[in-house]
Amino acid sequence: MKTRMLGANGFKVSEIGLGCWQIGADWGTGVSRDIGAEILTTAASHGVTFFDTADVYGNGRSEDMIGQFLKHYDDGPIRVATKFGRGVGVYPDGYTEDALRRSVDASRARLGVEALDLIQLHCIPTEVLRDGTIFDWLRRLQQEGAIRHFGASVETVEEGLICLGQEGLLSLQVIFNLFRQKLVTDLFPQAQDKGVGIIVRLPLASGLLSGKFSADTVFPQDDHRNFNRDGAAFNVGETFAGLPFEKGVELTEDLRTMLPEGMTLAKMAQRWILDHPAVSTIIPGASAPDQILRNTGASDMPPLPKALHEKLAAFYVAKVENNIRGPY
């Protein structure tokens, strides 16, 4: 597993990290604690050194499982990023310094650490980002030693650019994949100029880019790929990258025609992301240990040919961008 720096003043992370929403088990088919521990162990044994979680994933369950894992893991450093901003009583208009401090203290306790490696604002309202006071609170916590670094998970280019104006920002977490390409020109150059790292979530567009779905695929009632596919619960961009499901399946079939010989669609999709130097790490999720093995291999692959990159960019412009819904 290759590593990269997260931000100019941050720390090394594995190119493929682990998104830990699934092990929090607050949607879809639950992941048992035993399976969750096996997922974390498998990830670490295959060179994954960056876990991404949040205080609201399973109401703290994801953080707690990571904390229990870290108690017994001593084979090299694991960096953990968590988040604040979507909890009950906080989102969308309950942001106070006291609420942030209580969340940070609770996350530290569940993770079993004195200081959080990275705390990220969790897709909070644009007007709160624009006001900027919340970043002053983060800087105070950093000065006090409760957090080492802070960043922001954002929904739109506009929000990313707002955050880039804040002193001390280490990272931005963004939705970026073959179906969401405009960040290449509209955000990444600015982040690189500021020395801000990029953490990529939804690299496989909620599984579309795994190539395993058909138009007839049915998801469980409590799976966000069912209840949020049209944005009924939260930003539609967090599910299938904002594409209507049937259109996403159709576009995925188009991508199959561009696959290099012997390469899976998921590997091409993740290698494409890693070919962008602004990207620090990708955080695909996993609900089973074998999914870790399918994801980590992208780090060992050579870059995709320039001609393929050009073809994929043209595909996005011609067939994808006009179908994306929601803030972007």
GROMACS .gro file of N, CA and C in nm, residues 69-176:
model
  324
   69PHE      N    1  -1.078  -0.162   1.881
   69PHE     CA    2  -0.976  -0.221   1.794
   69PHE      C    3  -0.838  -0.164   1.827
   70LEU      N    4  -0.830  -0.032   1.842
   70LEU     CA    5  -0.701   0.033   1.865
   70LEU      C    6  -0.637  -0.009   1.997
   71LYS      N    7  -0.720  -0.047   2.094
   71LYS     CA    8  -0.667  -0.092   2.223
   71LYS      C    9  -0.575  -0.212   2.208
   72HIS      N   10  -0.603  -0.295   2.109
   72HIS     CA   11  -0.530  -0.421   2.093
   72HIS      C   12  -0.442  -0.422   1.968
   73TYR      N   13  -0.431  -0.307   1.902
   73TYR     CA   14  -0.351  -0.302   1.778
   73TYR      C   15  -0.223  -0.224   1.804
   74ASP      N   16  -0.110  -0.285   1.776
   74ASP     CA   17   0.017  -0.217   1.800
   74ASP      C   18   0.115  -0.237   1.685
   75ASP      N   19   0.062  -0.261   1.566
   75ASP     CA   20   0.148  -0.289   1.450
   75ASP      C   21   0.157  -0.166   1.360
   76GLY      N   22   0.197  -0.052   1.416
   76GLY     CA   23   0.210   0.069   1.336
   76GLY      C   24   0.096   0.165   1.360
   77PRO      N   25   0.116   0.292   1.327
   77PRO     CA   26   0.015   0.394   1.357
   77PRO      C   27  -0.108   0.386   1.266
   78ILE      N   28  -0.224   0.399   1.326
   78ILE     CA   29  -0.349   0.415   1.253
   78ILE      C   30  -0.401   0.555   1.284
   79ARG      N   31  -0.426   0.633   1.181
   79ARG     CA   32  -0.482   0.767   1.199
   79ARG      C   33  -0.634   0.759   1.184
   80VAL      N   34  -0.703   0.826   1.274
   80VAL     CA   35  -0.849   0.824   1.273
   80VAL      C   36  -0.903   0.966   1.257
   81ALA      N   37  -0.987   0.984   1.158
   81ALA     CA   38  -1.058   1.111   1.140
   81ALA      C   39  -1.203   1.090   1.180
   82THR      N   40  -1.256   1.181   1.259
   82THR     CA   41  -1.397   1.175   1.293
   82THR      C   42  -1.463   1.308   1.255
   83LYS      N   43  -1.590   1.324   1.290
   83LYS     CA   44  -1.664   1.442   1.243
   83LYS      C   45  -1.759   1.493   1.351
   84PHE      N   46  -1.796   1.620   1.334
   84PHE     CA   47  -1.894   1.686   1.420
   84PHE      C   48  -1.986   1.771   1.333
   85GLY      N   49  -2.115   1.769   1.366
   85GLY     CA   50  -2.202   1.866   1.300
   85GLY      C   51  -2.337   1.816   1.255
   86ARG      N   52  -2.363   1.685   1.266
   86ARG     CA   53  -2.492   1.633   1.221
   86ARG      C   54  -2.573   1.572   1.334
   87GLY      N   55  -2.529   1.591   1.456
   87GLY     CA   56  -2.597   1.529   1.568
   87GLY      C   57  -2.729   1.595   1.603
   88VAL      N   58  -2.812   1.521   1.676
   88VAL     CA   59  -2.941   1.572   1.724
   88VAL      C   60  -2.916   1.692   1.816
   89GLY      N   61  -2.990   1.799   1.793
   89GLY     CA   62  -2.973   1.919   1.872
   89GLY      C   63  -2.866   2.012   1.821
   90VAL      N   64  -2.790   1.965   1.721
   90VAL     CA   65  -2.684   2.048   1.662
   90VAL      C   66  -2.723   2.091   1.520
   91TYR      N   67  -2.748   1.994   1.433
   91TYR     CA   68  -2.787   2.024   1.296
   91TYR      C   69  -2.937   2.055   1.291
   92PRO      N   70  -2.981   2.161   1.225
   92PRO     CA   71  -2.901   2.250   1.139
   92PRO      C   72  -2.865   2.385   1.200
   93ASP      N   73  -2.914   2.415   1.322
   93ASP     CA   74  -2.893   2.551   1.373
   93ASP      C   75  -2.859   2.554   1.522
   94GLY      N   76  -2.799   2.445   1.572
   94GLY     CA   77  -2.763   2.441   1.712
   94GLY      C   78  -2.614   2.443   1.737
   95TYR      N   79  -2.539   2.511   1.652
   95TYR     CA   80  -2.393   2.510   1.663
   95TYR      C   81  -2.346   2.608   1.770
   96THR      N   82  -2.281   2.552   1.873
   96THR     CA   83  -2.223   2.633   1.979
   96THR      C   84  -2.085   2.574   2.011
   97GLU      N   85  -2.001   2.654   2.073
   97GLU     CA   86  -1.870   2.605   2.113
   97GLU      C   87  -1.884   2.494   2.216
   98ASP      N   88  -1.980   2.506   2.303
   98ASP     CA   89  -2.001   2.403   2.404
   98ASP      C   90  -2.042   2.270   2.341
   99ALA      N   91  -2.130   2.276   2.239
   99ALA     CA   92  -2.171   2.153   2.171
   99ALA      C   93  -2.052   2.087   2.101
  100LEU      N   94  -1.966   2.167   2.040
  100LEU     CA   95  -1.847   2.113   1.975
  100LEU      C   96  -1.755   2.048   2.078
  101ARG      N   97  -1.733   2.116   2.189
  101ARG     CA   98  -1.645   2.061   2.292
  101ARG      C   99  -1.699   1.930   2.349
  102ARG      N  100  -1.828   1.925   2.372
  102ARG     CA  101  -1.886   1.801   2.424
  102ARG      C  102  -1.872   1.687   2.325
  103SER      N  103  -1.890   1.717   2.196
  103SER     CA  104  -1.875   1.614   2.094
  103SER      C  105  -1.731   1.566   2.084
  104VAL      N  106  -1.637   1.659   2.087
  104VAL     CA  107  -1.495   1.622   2.081
  104VAL      C  108  -1.457   1.536   2.201
  105ASP      N  109  -1.501   1.575   2.319
  105ASP     CA  110  -1.469   1.496   2.439
  105ASP      C  111  -1.528   1.356   2.431
  106ALA      N  112  -1.652   1.346   2.380
  106ALA     CA  113  -1.715   1.215   2.368
  106ALA      C  114  -1.643   1.128   2.265
  107SER      N  115  -1.600   1.189   2.155
  107SER     CA  116  -1.526   1.114   2.053
  107SER      C  117  -1.392   1.068   2.106
  108ARG      N  118  -1.324   1.154   2.179
  108ARG     CA  119  -1.195   1.114   2.239
  108ARG      C  120  -1.214   0.995   2.333
  109ALA      N  121  -1.321   0.998   2.412
  109ALA     CA  122  -1.345   0.889   2.506
  109ALA      C  123  -1.375   0.759   2.433
  110ARG      N  124  -1.460   0.765   2.331
  110ARG     CA  125  -1.495   0.642   2.258
  110ARG      C  126  -1.374   0.587   2.183
  111LEU      N  127  -1.292   0.674   2.127
  111LEU     CA  128  -1.175   0.630   2.051
  111LEU      C  129  -1.057   0.594   2.142
  112GLY      N  130  -1.064   0.639   2.268
  112GLY     CA  131  -0.957   0.608   2.363
  112GLY      C  132  -0.829   0.684   2.336
  113VAL      N  133  -0.842   0.811   2.295
  113VAL     CA  134  -0.724   0.892   2.264
  113VAL      C  135  -0.728   1.023   2.342
  114GLU      N  136  -0.610   1.079   2.365
  114GLU     CA  137  -0.602   1.208   2.432
  114GLU      C  138  -0.638   1.322   2.338
  115ALA      N  139  -0.600   1.307   2.212
  115ALA     CA  140  -0.627   1.411   2.112
  115ALA      C  141  -0.674   1.345   1.983
  116LEU      N  142  -0.773   1.405   1.920
  116LEU     CA  143  -0.820   1.354   1.791
  116LEU      C  144  -0.719   1.389   1.682
  117ASP      N  145  -0.684   1.291   1.598
  117ASP     CA  146  -0.595   1.318   1.485
  117ASP      C  147  -0.653   1.425   1.394
  118LEU      N  148  -0.783   1.412   1.364
  118LEU     CA  149  -0.849   1.504   1.272
  118LEU      C  150  -0.998   1.508   1.304
  119ILE      N  151  -1.050   1.627   1.326
  119ILE     CA  152  -1.194   1.646   1.340
  119ILE      C  153  -1.242   1.724   1.219
  120GLN      N  154  -1.349   1.676   1.157
  120GLN     CA  155  -1.401   1.740   1.037
  120GLN      C  156  -1.543   1.792   1.061
  121LEU      N  157  -1.571   1.911   1.014
  121LEU     CA  158  -1.708   1.960   1.015
  121LEU      C  159  -1.787   1.873   0.919
  122HIS      N  160  -1.903   1.825   0.963
  122HIS     CA  161  -1.974   1.718   0.893
  122HIS      C  162  -2.089   1.775   0.810
  123CYS      N  163  -2.056   1.822   0.691
  123CYS     CA  164  -2.159   1.871   0.598
  123CYS      C  165  -2.256   1.967   0.668
  124ILE      N  166  -2.200   2.068   0.731
  124ILE     CA  167  -2.283   2.164   0.803
  124ILE      C  168  -2.333   2.270   0.706
  125PRO      N  169  -2.434   2.348   0.744
  125PRO     CA  170  -2.492   2.445   0.650
  125PRO      C  171  -2.390   2.547   0.598
  126THR      N  172  -2.409   2.586   0.473
  126THR     CA  173  -2.318   2.679   0.408
  126THR      C  174  -2.306   2.809   0.486
  127GLU      N  175  -2.418   2.858   0.540
  127GLU     CA  176  -2.413   2.986   0.610
  127GLU      C  177  -2.329   2.978   0.737
  128VAL      N  178  -2.321   2.861   0.801
  128VAL     CA  179  -2.237   2.844   0.920
  128VAL      C  180  -2.090   2.846   0.879
  129LEU      N  181  -2.059   2.782   0.768
  129LEU     CA  182  -1.922   2.786   0.715
  129LEU      C  183  -1.883   2.929   0.679
  130ARG      N  184  -1.974   2.998   0.614
  130ARG     CA  185  -1.945   3.134   0.568
  130ARG      C  186  -1.924   3.229   0.687
  131ASP      N  187  -2.001   3.213   0.794
  131ASP     CA  188  -1.984   3.294   0.914
  131ASP      C  189  -1.843   3.278   0.972
  132GLY      N  190  -1.796   3.155   0.976
  132GLY     CA  191  -1.657   3.129   1.013
  132GLY      C  192  -1.627   3.116   1.161
  133THR      N  193  -1.720   3.153   1.248
  133THR     CA  194  -1.694   3.146   1.392
  133THR      C  195  -1.658   3.006   1.438
  134ILE      N  196  -1.719   2.907   1.378
  134ILE     CA  197  -1.693   2.769   1.417
  134ILE      C  198  -1.546   2.731   1.399
  135PHE      N  199  -1.478   2.793   1.303
  135PHE     CA  200  -1.336   2.766   1.283
  135PHE      C  201  -1.252   2.825   1.396
  136ASP      N  202  -1.296   2.936   1.455
  136ASP     CA  203  -1.228   2.991   1.572
  136ASP      C  204  -1.234   2.892   1.687
  137TRP      N  205  -1.350   2.827   1.706
  137TRP     CA  206  -1.363   2.727   1.812
  137TRP      C  207  -1.268   2.610   1.787
  138LEU      N  208  -1.257   2.567   1.661
  138LEU     CA  209  -1.166   2.457   1.628
  138LEU      C  210  -1.021   2.496   1.655
  139ARG      N  211  -0.984   2.618   1.622
  139ARG     CA  212  -0.847   2.661   1.647
  139ARG      C  213  -0.816   2.665   1.797
  140ARG      N  214  -0.915   2.702   1.878
  140ARG     CA  215  -0.894   2.701   2.023
  140ARG      C  216  -0.873   2.559   2.073
  141LEU      N  217  -0.955   2.466   2.025
  141LEU     CA  218  -0.938   2.326   2.066
  141LEU      C  219  -0.801   2.272   2.023
  142GLN      N  220  -0.755   2.315   1.908
  142GLN     CA  221  -0.623   2.273   1.861
  142GLN      C  222  -0.513   2.329   1.952
  143GLN      N  223  -0.524   2.454   1.988
  143GLN     CA  224  -0.426   2.516   2.077
  143GLN      C  225  -0.424   2.450   2.215
  144GLU      N  226  -0.541   2.402   2.258
  144GLU     CA  227  -0.552   2.337   2.389
  144GLU      C  228  -0.507   2.191   2.386
  145GLY      N  229  -0.487   2.135   2.265
  145GLY     CA  230  -0.439   1.998   2.254
  145GLY      C  231  -0.546   1.891   2.247
  146ALA      N  232  -0.673   1.931   2.236
  146ALA     CA  233  -0.780   1.832   2.227
  146ALA      C  234  -0.790   1.772   2.087
  147ILE      N  235  -0.749   1.849   1.987
  147ILE     CA  236  -0.745   1.800   1.848
  147ILE      C  237  -0.610   1.838   1.789
  148ARG      N  238  -0.562   1.754   1.699
  148ARG     CA  239  -0.435   1.785   1.633
  148ARG      C  240  -0.457   1.866   1.506
  149HIS      N  241  -0.563   1.832   1.432
  149HIS     CA  242  -0.591   1.898   1.305
  149HIS      C  243  -0.742   1.910   1.288
  150PHE      N  244  -0.782   2.001   1.199
  150PHE     CA  245  -0.925   2.012   1.166
  150PHE      C  246  -0.941   2.027   1.015
  151GLY      N  247  -1.057   1.981   0.968
  151GLY     CA  248  -1.091   1.991   0.826
  151GLY      C  249  -1.241   2.002   0.813
  152ALA      N  250  -1.291   1.979   0.692
  152ALA     CA  251  -1.435   1.989   0.668
  152ALA      C  252  -1.475   1.891   0.560
  153SER      N  253  -1.587   1.825   0.585
  153SER     CA  254  -1.653   1.743   0.485
  153SER      C  255  -1.761   1.828   0.421
  154VAL      N  256  -1.755   1.845   0.290
  154VAL     CA  257  -1.844   1.940   0.223
  154VAL      C  258  -1.924   1.871   0.113
  155GLU      N  259  -2.031   1.941   0.072
  155GLU     CA  260  -2.120   1.890  -0.033
  155GLU      C  261  -2.094   1.956  -0.168
  156THR      N  262  -2.044   2.080  -0.167
  156THR     CA  263  -2.036   2.157  -0.291
  156THR      C  264  -1.899   2.221  -0.307
  157VAL      N  265  -1.870   2.259  -0.432
  157VAL     CA  266  -1.749   2.335  -0.461
  157VAL      C  267  -1.750   2.467  -0.384
  158GLU      N  268  -1.864   2.533  -0.381
  158GLU     CA  269  -1.874   2.660  -0.308
  158GLU      C  270  -1.833   2.643  -0.163
  159GLU      N  271  -1.881   2.540  -0.096
  159GLU     CA  272  -1.846   2.518   0.043
  159GLU      C  273  -1.697   2.489   0.058
  160GLY      N  274  -1.643   2.414  -0.035
  160GLY     CA  275  -1.500   2.386  -0.031
  160GLY      C  276  -1.417   2.512  -0.042
  161LEU      N  277  -1.456   2.601  -0.131
  161LEU     CA  278  -1.382   2.725  -0.149
  161LEU      C  279  -1.394   2.815  -0.026
  162ILE      N  280  -1.509   2.816   0.037
  162ILE     CA  281  -1.526   2.892   0.162
  162ILE      C  282  -1.428   2.841   0.267
  163CYS      N  283  -1.421   2.709   0.283
  163CYS     CA  284  -1.333   2.650   0.384
  163CYS      C  285  -1.186   2.677   0.354
  164LEU      N  286  -1.150   2.682   0.229
  164LEU     CA  287  -1.010   2.707   0.192
  164LEU      C  288  -0.962   2.844   0.237
  165GLY      N  289  -1.054   2.933   0.267
  165GLY     CA  290  -1.016   3.065   0.318
  165GLY      C  291  -0.983   3.066   0.466
  166GLN      N  292  -0.996   2.953   0.534
  166GLN     CA  293  -0.974   2.945   0.678
  166GLN      C  294  -0.831   2.900   0.712
  167GLU      N  295  -0.764   2.978   0.794
  167GLU     CA  296  -0.628   2.946   0.836
  167GLU      C  297  -0.626   2.816   0.915
  168GLY      N  298  -0.532   2.731   0.883
  168GLY     CA  299  -0.512   2.608   0.958
  168GLY      C  300  -0.590   2.488   0.908
  169LEU      N  301  -0.673   2.505   0.806
  169LEU     CA  302  -0.750   2.392   0.753
  169LEU      C  303  -0.656   2.287   0.694
  170LEU      N  304  -0.668   2.164   0.741
  170LEU     CA  305  -0.580   2.058   0.691
  170LEU      C  306  -0.637   1.987   0.570
  171SER      N  307  -0.770   1.966   0.569
  171SER     CA  308  -0.825   1.877   0.466
  171SER      C  309  -0.967   1.914   0.430
  172LEU      N  310  -1.005   1.871   0.311
  172LEU     CA  311  -1.143   1.874   0.266
  172LEU      C  312  -1.183   1.732   0.229
  173GLN      N  313  -1.301   1.691   0.275
  173GLN     CA  314  -1.356   1.563   0.232
  173GLN      C  315  -1.467   1.591   0.131
  174VAL      N  316  -1.457   1.526   0.016
  174VAL     CA  317  -1.546   1.560  -0.097
  174VAL      C  318  -1.599   1.433  -0.163
  175ILE      N  319  -1.711   1.449  -0.233
  175ILE     CA  320  -1.762   1.344  -0.321
  175ILE      C  321  -1.692   1.359  -0.455
  176PHE      N  322  -1.617   1.258  -0.494
  176PHE     CA  323  -1.542   1.265  -0.619
  176PHE      C  324  -1.533   1.126  -0.679
   0.00000   0.00000   0.00000
